CSV table of C-alpha atoms and ligand atoms in Angstrom, one decimal:
chain,number,residue,atom,x,y,z
P,1,MET,CA,0.1,-0.1,0.1
P,2,SER,CA,1.3,3.6,-0.7
P,3,ARG,CA,2.4,5.7,2.0
P,4,VAL,CA,-0.1,8.1,3.7
P,5,LYS,CA,0.6,11.8,2.3
P,6,VAL,CA,0.7,14.1,5.0
P,7,GLY,CA,0.4,17.8,5.0
P,8,ILE,CA,1.4,20.1,8.0
P,9,VAL,CA,-0.2,23.1,9.3
P,10,GLY,CA,2.1,25.3,11.1
P,11,SER,CA,6.3,25.6,10.6
P,12,ARG,CA,7.5,26.0,13.9
P,13,PHE,CA,8.2,24.0,17.2
P,14,GLN,CA,5.6,21.1,17.0
P,15,ALA,CA,5.8,21.0,13.0
P,16,ASP,CA,9.5,20.2,13.3
P,17,CYS,CA,8.7,17.3,15.5
P,18,ILE,CA,6.0,16.0,13.4
P,19,ALA,CA,8.1,16.2,10.1
P,20,ALA,CA,10.8,14.3,12.0
P,21,ALA,CA,8.4,11.9,13.2
P,22,VAL,CA,7.0,11.1,10.0
P,23,LYS,CA,10.4,10.8,8.5
P,24,ALA,CA,11.1,8.0,11.1
P,25,ALA,CA,8.2,5.9,9.7
P,26,PRO,CA,8.9,6.1,6.1
P,27,ASP,CA,6.9,2.6,5.4
P,28,GLU,CA,3.8,4.3,6.3
P,29,ALA,CA,3.7,8.0,5.5
P,30,GLU,CA,5.7,11.1,4.0
P,31,VAL,CA,5.0,14.8,4.3
P,32,VAL,CA,4.3,16.4,0.9
P,33,ALA,CA,3.1,20.0,1.9
P,34,VAL,CA,3.4,22.6,4.6
P,35,ALA,CA,1.4,25.6,5.0
P,36,SER,CA,2.2,28.6,7.2
P,37,PRO,CA,1.3,32.4,7.2
P,38,THR,CA,4.5,33.9,8.3
P,39,LYS,CA,6.3,35.0,5.0
P,40,GLY,CA,9.3,32.8,4.5
P,41,ASN,CA,8.6,30.4,7.1
P,42,ALA,CA,6.7,27.7,5.0
P,43,ASP,CA,9.4,27.7,2.4
P,44,ALA,CA,12.4,27.6,5.0
P,45,PHE,CA,10.6,24.5,6.5
P,46,ALA,CA,9.9,23.0,3.6
P,47,LYS,CA,13.6,23.3,2.5
P,48,ARG,CA,14.7,22.2,5.9
P,49,HIS,CA,12.8,19.0,5.7
P,50,GLY,CA,13.0,18.3,2.0
P,51,ILE,CA,9.0,18.8,1.6
P,52,PRO,CA,7.9,19.0,-1.9
P,53,ARG,CA,5.3,22.1,-1.7
P,54,ALA,CA,5.0,25.2,0.9
P,55,TYR,CA,1.5,27.3,1.1
P,56,SER,CA,1.2,30.4,3.0
P,57,ASP,CA,-2.7,29.5,3.5
P,58,TYR,CA,-3.7,26.5,4.9
P,59,HIS,CA,-6.7,26.4,2.5
P,60,GLU,CA,-4.5,26.0,-0.3
P,61,LEU,CA,-3.0,23.0,1.5
P,62,LEU,CA,-6.4,21.7,1.9
P,63,ARG,CA,-7.3,22.1,-1.8
P,64,ASP,CA,-3.8,19.8,-2.5
P,65,LYS,CA,-5.3,16.6,-3.8
P,66,GLU,CA,-2.3,14.6,-3.0
P,67,ILE,CA,-2.7,15.1,0.6
P,68,GLU,CA,-4.7,12.6,2.8
P,69,MET,CA,-4.0,13.4,6.4
P,70,ILE,CA,-3.0,16.8,7.8
P,71,SER,CA,-1.1,17.4,11.1
P,72,ILE,CA,-2.7,20.7,13.0
P,73,THR,CA,0.6,22.5,14.8
P,74,ALA,CA,-1.0,25.9,15.0
P,75,PRO,CA,-2.2,27.8,18.2
P,76,ASN,CA,-5.0,26.1,20.1
P,77,ARG,CA,-7.6,28.6,19.1
P,78,LEU,CA,-7.2,27.4,15.4
P,79,HIS,CA,-7.3,23.8,16.0
P,80,ALA,CA,-11.2,23.7,15.7
P,81,PRO,CA,-11.7,25.9,12.4
P,82,ILE,CA,-8.9,24.3,10.7
P,83,THR,CA,-10.3,20.7,11.5
P,84,ILE,CA,-13.6,21.4,10.6
P,85,ASP,CA,-12.4,23.0,7.0
P,86,ALA,CA,-10.0,20.0,6.4
P,87,ALA,CA,-12.9,17.5,7.3
P,88,ARG,CA,-15.0,19.4,4.7
P,89,ALA,CA,-11.9,18.9,2.1
P,90,GLY,CA,-12.1,15.3,2.9
P,91,LYS,CA,-8.6,15.2,4.8
P,92,HIS,CA,-8.2,12.9,7.7
P,93,VAL,CA,-7.2,15.1,10.8
P,94,VAL,CA,-4.2,14.8,13.4
P,95,CYS,CA,-4.8,17.4,15.9
P,96,GLU,CA,-2.4,18.6,18.5
P,97,LYS,CA,-3.2,18.7,22.0
P,98,PRO,CA,-5.3,20.2,23.6
P,99,LEU,CA,-8.1,19.2,21.1
P,100,CYS,CA,-9.7,22.9,21.1
P,101,MET,CA,-11.0,25.6,23.3
P,102,THR,CA,-14.5,24.7,24.3
P,103,LEU,CA,-16.6,21.6,24.5
P,104,GLU,CA,-18.9,23.0,22.0
P,105,GLU,CA,-15.9,23.1,19.5
P,106,ALA,CA,-15.0,19.6,20.5
P,107,ASP,CA,-18.4,18.1,19.7
P,108,ALA,CA,-18.5,20.4,16.1
P,109,MET,CA,-15.1,18.7,15.3
P,110,ILE,CA,-16.1,15.1,15.9
P,111,ASP,CA,-19.3,15.8,14.3
P,112,ALA,CA,-17.5,17.4,11.0
P,113,CYS,CA,-15.4,14.4,11.0
P,114,THR,CA,-17.9,11.9,11.4
P,115,LYS,CA,-20.2,13.3,8.6
P,116,ALA,CA,-17.3,13.7,6.3
P,117,GLY,CA,-16.0,9.9,7.1
P,118,VAL,CA,-12.6,11.2,7.9
P,119,LEU,CA,-10.7,10.3,11.1
P,120,LEU,CA,-10.0,12.7,13.8
P,121,LEU,CA,-7.0,11.6,15.6
P,122,TYR,CA,-5.9,13.2,18.9
P,123,ALA,CA,-2.1,13.7,19.1
P,124,GLU,CA,-1.5,12.4,22.6
P,125,GLU,CA,2.1,11.1,22.3
P,126,LEU,CA,2.1,10.1,26.0
P,127,PHE,CA,0.1,6.9,24.7
P,128,PHE,CA,3.0,5.9,22.7
P,129,ALA,CA,6.3,6.8,24.9
P,130,PRO,CA,8.2,3.5,25.3
P,131,LYS,CA,8.5,3.9,29.0
P,132,TYR,CA,5.0,4.7,29.6
P,133,VAL,CA,4.0,1.9,27.4
P,134,LYS,CA,6.0,-0.5,29.3
P,135,ALA,CA,4.6,0.6,32.7
P,136,ARG,CA,1.0,0.3,31.2
P,137,GLN,CA,2.0,-3.3,29.8
P,138,MET,CA,2.9,-4.3,33.5
P,139,ALA,CA,0.1,-2.9,35.2
P,140,ASP,CA,-2.1,-4.7,32.5
P,141,GLU,CA,-0.3,-8.2,33.3
P,142,GLY,CA,-1.2,-7.5,37.0
P,143,ALA,CA,2.4,-6.6,38.2
P,144,PHE,CA,1.3,-3.9,40.4
P,145,GLY,CA,-2.1,-5.6,41.8
P,146,ARG,CA,-5.1,-3.1,41.8
P,147,VAL,CA,-3.6,0.4,40.7
P,148,HIS,CA,-5.1,2.9,43.0
P,149,LEU,CA,-2.8,5.9,42.2
P,150,VAL,CA,-1.4,7.1,38.8
P,151,LYS,CA,0.9,10.3,38.8
P,152,GLN,CA,2.0,12.2,35.9
P,153,GLY,CA,3.9,15.6,35.9
P,154,GLU,CA,5.1,17.9,33.0
P,155,LYS,CA,7.3,21.2,34.2
P,156,HIS,CA,9.2,23.3,32.4
P,157,SER,CA,10.4,26.8,32.6
P,158,GLY,CA,7.6,28.2,30.3
P,159,PRO,CA,6.4,28.0,26.7
P,160,HIS,CA,8.5,29.3,23.7
P,161,SER,CA,6.0,31.3,21.8
P,162,ASP,CA,4.2,34.3,22.8
P,163,TRP,CA,0.7,32.9,21.9
P,164,PHE,CA,0.8,30.1,24.8
P,165,TRP,CA,0.7,33.2,27.4
P,166,ASP,CA,-2.1,34.8,25.9
P,167,VAL,CA,-5.3,33.1,27.3
P,168,ASP,CA,-7.4,34.2,24.4
P,169,GLN,CA,-5.3,32.1,22.0
P,170,SER,CA,-4.2,29.4,24.3
P,171,GLY,CA,-7.5,28.8,26.6
P,172,GLY,CA,-5.8,28.9,29.7
P,173,GLY,CA,-2.2,28.3,31.3
P,174,ALA,CA,0.1,25.3,32.3
P,175,VAL,CA,-2.9,23.2,32.8
P,176,MET,CA,-4.3,23.9,29.5
P,177,ASP,CA,-0.8,23.4,28.0
P,178,LEU,CA,0.7,20.5,30.2
P,179,GLY,CA,-2.0,19.2,32.1
P,180,CYS,CA,-3.8,18.1,29.2
P,181,HIS,CA,-0.9,15.4,28.9
P,182,GLY,CA,-1.5,14.2,32.5
P,183,ILE,CA,-5.3,14.1,32.3
P,184,ALA,CA,-5.0,12.0,29.3
P,185,PHE,CA,-2.4,9.9,30.4
P,186,CYS,CA,-4.1,8.9,33.9
P,187,TRP,CA,-7.3,8.4,31.9
P,188,TRP,CA,-5.6,6.1,29.6
P,189,PHE,CA,-3.3,4.1,32.0
P,190,LEU,CA,-6.6,3.1,34.2
P,191,GLY,CA,-8.3,1.7,31.0
P,192,LYS,CA,-10.1,4.7,30.0
P,193,GLN,CA,-12.3,4.6,33.2
P,194,LYS,CA,-15.0,7.2,33.6
P,195,VAL,CA,-14.0,10.2,35.4
P,196,LYS,CA,-16.1,10.9,38.6
P,197,SER,CA,-14.7,14.0,39.8
P,198,VAL,CA,-12.0,16.7,39.3
P,199,TYR,CA,-10.1,18.7,42.1
P,200,SER,CA,-7.4,21.6,41.2
P,201,GLN,CA,-5.2,23.9,42.8
P,202,MET,CA,-4.2,26.6,40.8
P,203,SER,CA,-2.0,29.7,40.9
P,204,THR,CA,0.1,32.3,39.0
P,205,GLN,CA,3.4,31.9,41.2
P,206,VAL,CA,6.1,33.2,38.6
P,207,HIS,CA,4.8,34.7,35.5
P,208,GLY,CA,2.1,37.2,36.6
P,209,LYS,CA,3.7,40.1,34.4
P,210,ARG,CA,3.5,37.9,31.3
P,211,THR,CA,0.1,35.9,31.5
P,212,ARG,CA,-3.3,35.7,32.9
P,213,GLY,CA,-3.0,31.9,32.8
P,214,ASP,CA,-2.0,29.6,35.7
P,215,ASP,CA,1.5,28.8,35.7
P,216,GLU,CA,1.6,26.2,38.7
P,217,ALA,CA,-1.3,23.7,39.5
P,218,ILE,CA,-1.8,20.1,41.0
P,219,THR,CA,-5.2,18.3,39.8
P,220,ILE,CA,-6.8,15.5,41.4
P,221,ILE,CA,-8.7,13.3,39.3
P,222,GLU,CA,-11.2,10.3,40.7
P,223,PHE,CA,-12.0,7.7,38.4
P,224,ALA,CA,-15.1,5.3,38.6
P,225,ASN,CA,-13.2,2.6,40.0
P,226,GLY,CA,-11.7,4.6,42.8
P,227,ALA,CA,-8.4,5.0,41.4
P,228,ILE,CA,-6.8,8.6,41.8
P,229,GLY,CA,-4.8,10.7,39.0
P,230,MET,CA,-2.6,13.2,40.2
P,231,VAL,CA,-1.3,15.8,37.5
P,232,GLU,CA,1.3,18.4,38.3
P,233,SER,CA,1.6,20.9,35.8
P,234,SER,CA,4.1,23.8,36.2
P,235,TRP,CA,5.7,26.7,33.7
P,236,ASN,CA,8.2,27.1,36.8
P,237,ARG,CA,11.0,24.7,36.6
P,238,PRO,CA,14.1,25.8,35.0
P,239,GLY,CA,16.6,23.1,33.9
P,240,GLY,CA,14.8,21.7,31.0
P,241,MET,CA,11.7,19.7,30.5
P,242,ASP,CA,10.7,17.1,33.4
P,243,ASP,CA,8.2,14.3,32.3
P,244,SER,CA,7.5,11.6,34.8
P,245,ILE,CA,5.1,9.2,35.9
P,246,GLU,CA,4.5,7.4,39.3
P,247,VAL,CA,2.0,4.2,39.4
P,248,PHE,CA,1.0,2.6,42.8
P,249,GLY,CA,-0.9,-0.7,43.4
P,250,ASP,CA,-1.1,-2.8,46.3
P,251,LYS,CA,1.4,-5.2,44.9
P,252,GLY,CA,3.9,-3.1,43.6
P,253,GLN,CA,4.8,0.3,41.9
P,254,THR,CA,6.9,1.6,39.0
P,255,TYR,CA,8.4,5.0,38.5
P,256,ALA,CA,9.6,6.4,35.0
P,257,ASP,CA,11.4,9.7,34.0
P,258,MET,CA,10.9,10.1,30.4
P,259,LEU,CA,13.8,12.3,29.8
P,260,MET,CA,16.5,12.4,32.6
P,261,GLY,CA,16.1,8.8,33.0
P,262,ASN,CA,17.2,8.2,29.4
P,263,ALA,CA,19.8,11.1,29.7
P,264,LEU,CA,23.9,11.3,30.0
P,265,PRO,CA,24.4,12.9,33.5
P,266,THR,CA,27.1,15.5,31.8
P,267,TYR,CA,29.3,18.4,33.4
P,268,SER,CA,30.8,20.7,31.0
P,269,GLU,CA,32.5,24.2,31.7
P,270,VAL,CA,32.1,25.2,28.0
P,271,GLY,CA,28.8,23.8,26.9
P,272,PHE,CA,27.8,22.1,23.7
P,273,GLY,CA,25.0,22.3,21.2
P,274,TYR,CA,21.8,20.8,22.7
P,275,ALA,CA,20.9,18.9,25.9
P,276,VAL,CA,17.1,18.8,25.9
P,277,GLU,CA,13.7,20.7,25.2
P,278,LYS,CA,13.6,24.0,27.3
P,279,ALA,CA,17.1,23.8,29.0
P,280,ALA,CA,18.6,27.2,29.0
P,281,THR,CA,22.2,26.4,29.1
P,282,THR,CA,24.5,23.6,28.5
P,283,LYS,CA,27.1,24.8,31.0
P,284,GLY,CA,27.6,23.0,34.2
P,285,TRP,CA,25.7,19.9,35.2
P,286,THR,CA,22.9,19.1,32.5
P,287,TYR,CA,21.1,15.9,31.2
P,288,PRO,CA,21.3,15.8,27.5
P,289,VAL,CA,18.8,13.3,26.2
P,290,PHE,CA,19.2,11.1,23.1
P,291,GLU,CA,16.5,10.1,20.8
P,292,GLU,CA,14.3,12.5,22.1
P,293,HIS,CA,11.4,12.0,19.9
P,294,TRP,CA,11.3,8.5,20.2
P,295,ASN,CA,11.6,8.7,23.9
P,296,TYR,CA,8.3,10.8,23.8
P,297,GLY,CA,6.8,8.5,21.3
P,298,PHE,CA,6.2,11.0,18.3
P,299,PRO,CA,7.3,8.6,15.5
P,300,GLN,CA,5.1,5.5,16.9
P,301,GLU,CA,2.5,8.1,17.3
P,302,MET,CA,2.5,9.2,13.4
P,303,ARG,CA,3.2,5.6,12.6
P,304,HIS,CA,0.0,4.7,14.3
P,305,PHE,CA,-2.0,7.4,12.6
P,306,ALA,CA,-0.8,6.7,9.3
P,307,ARG,CA,-1.9,2.8,9.5
P,308,CYS,CA,-5.2,3.9,11.0
P,309,VAL,CA,-5.7,6.0,7.7
P,310,ARG,CA,-4.9,2.7,5.9
P,311,GLY,CA,-7.1,0.6,8.0
P,312,LYS,CA,-4.5,-1.5,9.6
P,313,GLU,CA,-5.0,-0.5,13.1
P,314,GLN,CA,-7.8,1.5,15.2
P,315,PRO,CA,-7.2,4.7,16.7
P,316,ILE,CA,-6.3,4.6,20.4
P,317,SER,CA,-6.3,8.1,20.5
P,318,ASP,CA,-9.1,10.2,18.8
P,319,GLY,CA,-11.7,12.9,19.0
P,320,GLU,CA,-13.5,11.2,21.8
P,321,THR,CA,-10.3,11.2,24.0
P,322,GLY,CA,-9.7,14.9,23.2
P,323,ARG,CA,-13.4,15.6,24.6
P,324,VAL,CA,-12.7,13.6,27.7
P,325,VAL,CA,-9.8,15.8,28.4
P,326,GLN,CA,-11.6,19.0,27.5
P,327,GLU,CA,-14.3,18.2,30.0
P,328,VAL,CA,-11.8,17.5,32.6
P,329,LEU,CA,-10.0,20.8,31.9
P,330,TYR,CA,-13.3,22.7,32.3
P,331,ALA,CA,-13.8,20.9,35.5
P,332,ALA,CA,-9.8,21.7,36.7
P,333,TYR,CA,-10.6,25.3,35.9
P,334,ALA,CA,-14.1,25.3,37.6
P,335,SER,CA,-12.7,23.8,40.7
P,336,ALA,CA,-9.7,26.1,41.1
P,337,GLY,CA,-12.4,29.1,40.7
P,338,LEU,CA,-15.0,27.6,43.3
P,339,GLY,CA,-12.4,25.9,45.7
P,340,GLN,CA,-14.2,22.7,45.7
P,341,LYS,CA,-14.6,19.4,43.7
P,342,ILE,CA,-16.3,19.1,40.5
P,343,ARG,CA,-18.8,16.2,39.7
P,344,LEU,CA,-18.7,14.9,36.0
P,345,PRO,CA,-20.4,15.1,34.0
P,346,PHE,CA,-19.8,18.8,33.7
P,347,ARG,CA,-20.7,20.4,30.7
P,348,PRO,CA,-21.5,24.2,31.0
P,349,ALA,CA,-22.5,25.9,27.8
P,350,GLY,CA,-21.4,29.0,26.2
P,351,ILE,CA,-17.9,29.2,28.1
P,352,GLU,CA,-15.4,30.9,25.6
P,353,LYS,CA,-12.2,29.3,27.1
P,354,PRO,CA,-11.6,27.0,29.8
P,355,ILE,CA,-9.6,29.6,32.0
P,356,ASP,CA,-12.8,31.8,32.3
P,357,LEU,CA,-14.3,29.1,34.7
P,358,TRP,CA,-11.3,30.0,37.1
P,359,LYS,CA,-11.3,33.8,36.9
P,360,LYS,CA,-15.1,34.2,36.7
P,361,PRO,CA,-16.3,31.5,39.1
P,362,ASP,CA,-19.7,32.6,38.9
P,363,LEU,CA,-19.8,30.9,35.3
P,364,ALA,CA,-19.0,27.6,37.0
P,365,ARG,CA,-21.4,28.5,39.9
P,366,VAL,CA,-24.3,29.0,37.4
P,367,ALA,CA,-23.4,25.5,35.6
P,368,LEU,CA,-23.5,23.5,39.1
P,369,THR,CA,-26.9,24.9,39.8
K,1,NAD,N1,2.3,17.0,21.8
K,1,NAD,C1,3.3,17.9,22.4
K,1,NAD,O1,4.0,17.6,23.2
K,1,NAD,C2,3.4,19.2,21.9
K,1,NAD,C3,4.5,20.1,22.1
K,1,NAD,C4,4.5,21.4,21.5
K,1,NAD,C5,3.4,22.0,21.0
K,1,NAD,N2,2.2,21.1,20.9
K,1,NAD,C6,0.8,22.0,20.4
K,1,NAD,O2,1.0,22.1,18.9
K,1,NAD,C7,0.4,23.4,18.8
K,1,NAD,C8,1.5,24.3,18.0
K,1,NAD,O3,2.4,24.6,19.1
K,1,NAD,P1,4.0,24.9,18.7
K,1,NAD,O4,5.0,24.9,20.1
K,1,NAD,O5,4.5,24.4,17.6
K,1,NAD,O6,3.6,26.5,18.5
K,1,NAD,P2,4.5,27.5,17.8
K,1,NAD,O7,4.4,29.0,18.3
K,1,NAD,O8,6.2,27.2,17.8
K,1,NAD,O9,4.0,27.3,16.2
K,1,NAD,C9,2.7,27.7,15.8
K,1,NAD,C10,2.9,27.8,14.3
K,1,NAD,O10,1.5,27.8,13.8
K,1,NAD,C11,1.7,28.5,12.7
K,1,NAD,N3,0.2,29.5,12.6
K,1,NAD,C12,-0.5,30.5,13.2
K,1,NAD,N4,-1.3,30.8,12.5
K,1,NAD,C13,-1.7,30.1,11.8
K,1,NAD,C14,-2.7,29.8,10.8
K,1,NAD,N5,-3.8,30.9,10.5
K,1,NAD,N6,-2.5,28.7,9.8
K,1,NAD,C15,-1.5,28.0,9.8
K,1,NAD,N7,-0.5,28.1,10.8
K,1,NAD,C16,-0.7,29.0,11.4
K,1,NAD,C17,2.5,29.8,13.2
K,1,NAD,O11,3.0,30.3,11.8
K,1,NAD,C18,3.9,28.8,13.4
K,1,NAD,O12,4.3,28.2,12.6
K,1,NAD,C19,-0.2,23.9,20.0
K,1,NAD,O13,-1.6,23.4,20.0
K,1,NAD,C20,0.6,23.1,21.1
K,1,NAD,O14,-0.1,22.8,22.2
K,1,NAD,C21,2.0,19.7,21.3
């Protein structure tokens, strides 16, 4: 069967990662075009990755007949409109996390893709990260007995692009940006159990001058089988990306540090090229990671999605996954706003962005009455 032809929307951080990930799955997929609005960026990206076509408007990319699947690596507020346009153009969609800004958008995206008969694939790479997959396999074999607590933390010094800090474009702060990974991870790890309730403690500890968003949060999720998920999200940890999990059952436990656990403890007085995502320096003690994309699971994820398009595999992360995460994001922000646990289902209508439920607690209060 021929390789799935991919078009990438966006040409910066995550676009580079997706282009490299597709290149690492050469039997299943290839990138044939990129679209990005900033002058020169799409051309430079195409040149860098050896991609044949570059467009400045994603609508042109959607008219490209060769493209079967698009990968959306644009800011969060654009995920829904681009997905809906792509579905109407008959393209399968890989949408970066978080799925969108609102639950209404999540519904509309799922609906548009269903109607068009295309796949909506939710890019949660932690479902493919080799260390985390191993932990899940052991849990499924019963290695830890009954798993009652799963923790995931994602922490770094803050995002690289301005739009993340502008809640009108991102929808929220660290919980929206990083917490979405942990929410999805705990849910997936526990076998996609229903979420019963959510409690979140959020604050803006360090970056108050730059953002109205949360930069530090702990979110506790109660699942239908009684197990607990605990998600730590921070934009306040210098020293490079920290992504790790802990799993506890009545018969055992496991710990996995995705990046530092696969790094070379290194000391250099002069520094060197690159250590790990978001590390500000390579001088002194650092933890340069090897095979960074593979450790995250990006090539494995894109390979799986391409195989889904060809009907060789069933999606393990789709629009429904993104919608589950979106509802928990709503509940987390509402919980922080009201200072109380929020029971699910929690689907307040007409919310513009999740963080509004924190900043304007009355919106959450109304939804609960
Ligand atoms: N899975 C992960 O671990 C991961 C990591 C980083 C980012 N992301 C997600 O990927 C998305 C992009 O993040 P990023 O870090 O690449 O941001 P970025 O700022 O580095 O890049 C955003 C890109 O979107 C482009 N863009 C803006 N408006 C556009 C439009 N109208 N049409 C087409 N392209 C447009 C920009 O030109 C830029 O190329 C976000 O949703 C983010 O949450 C996911």
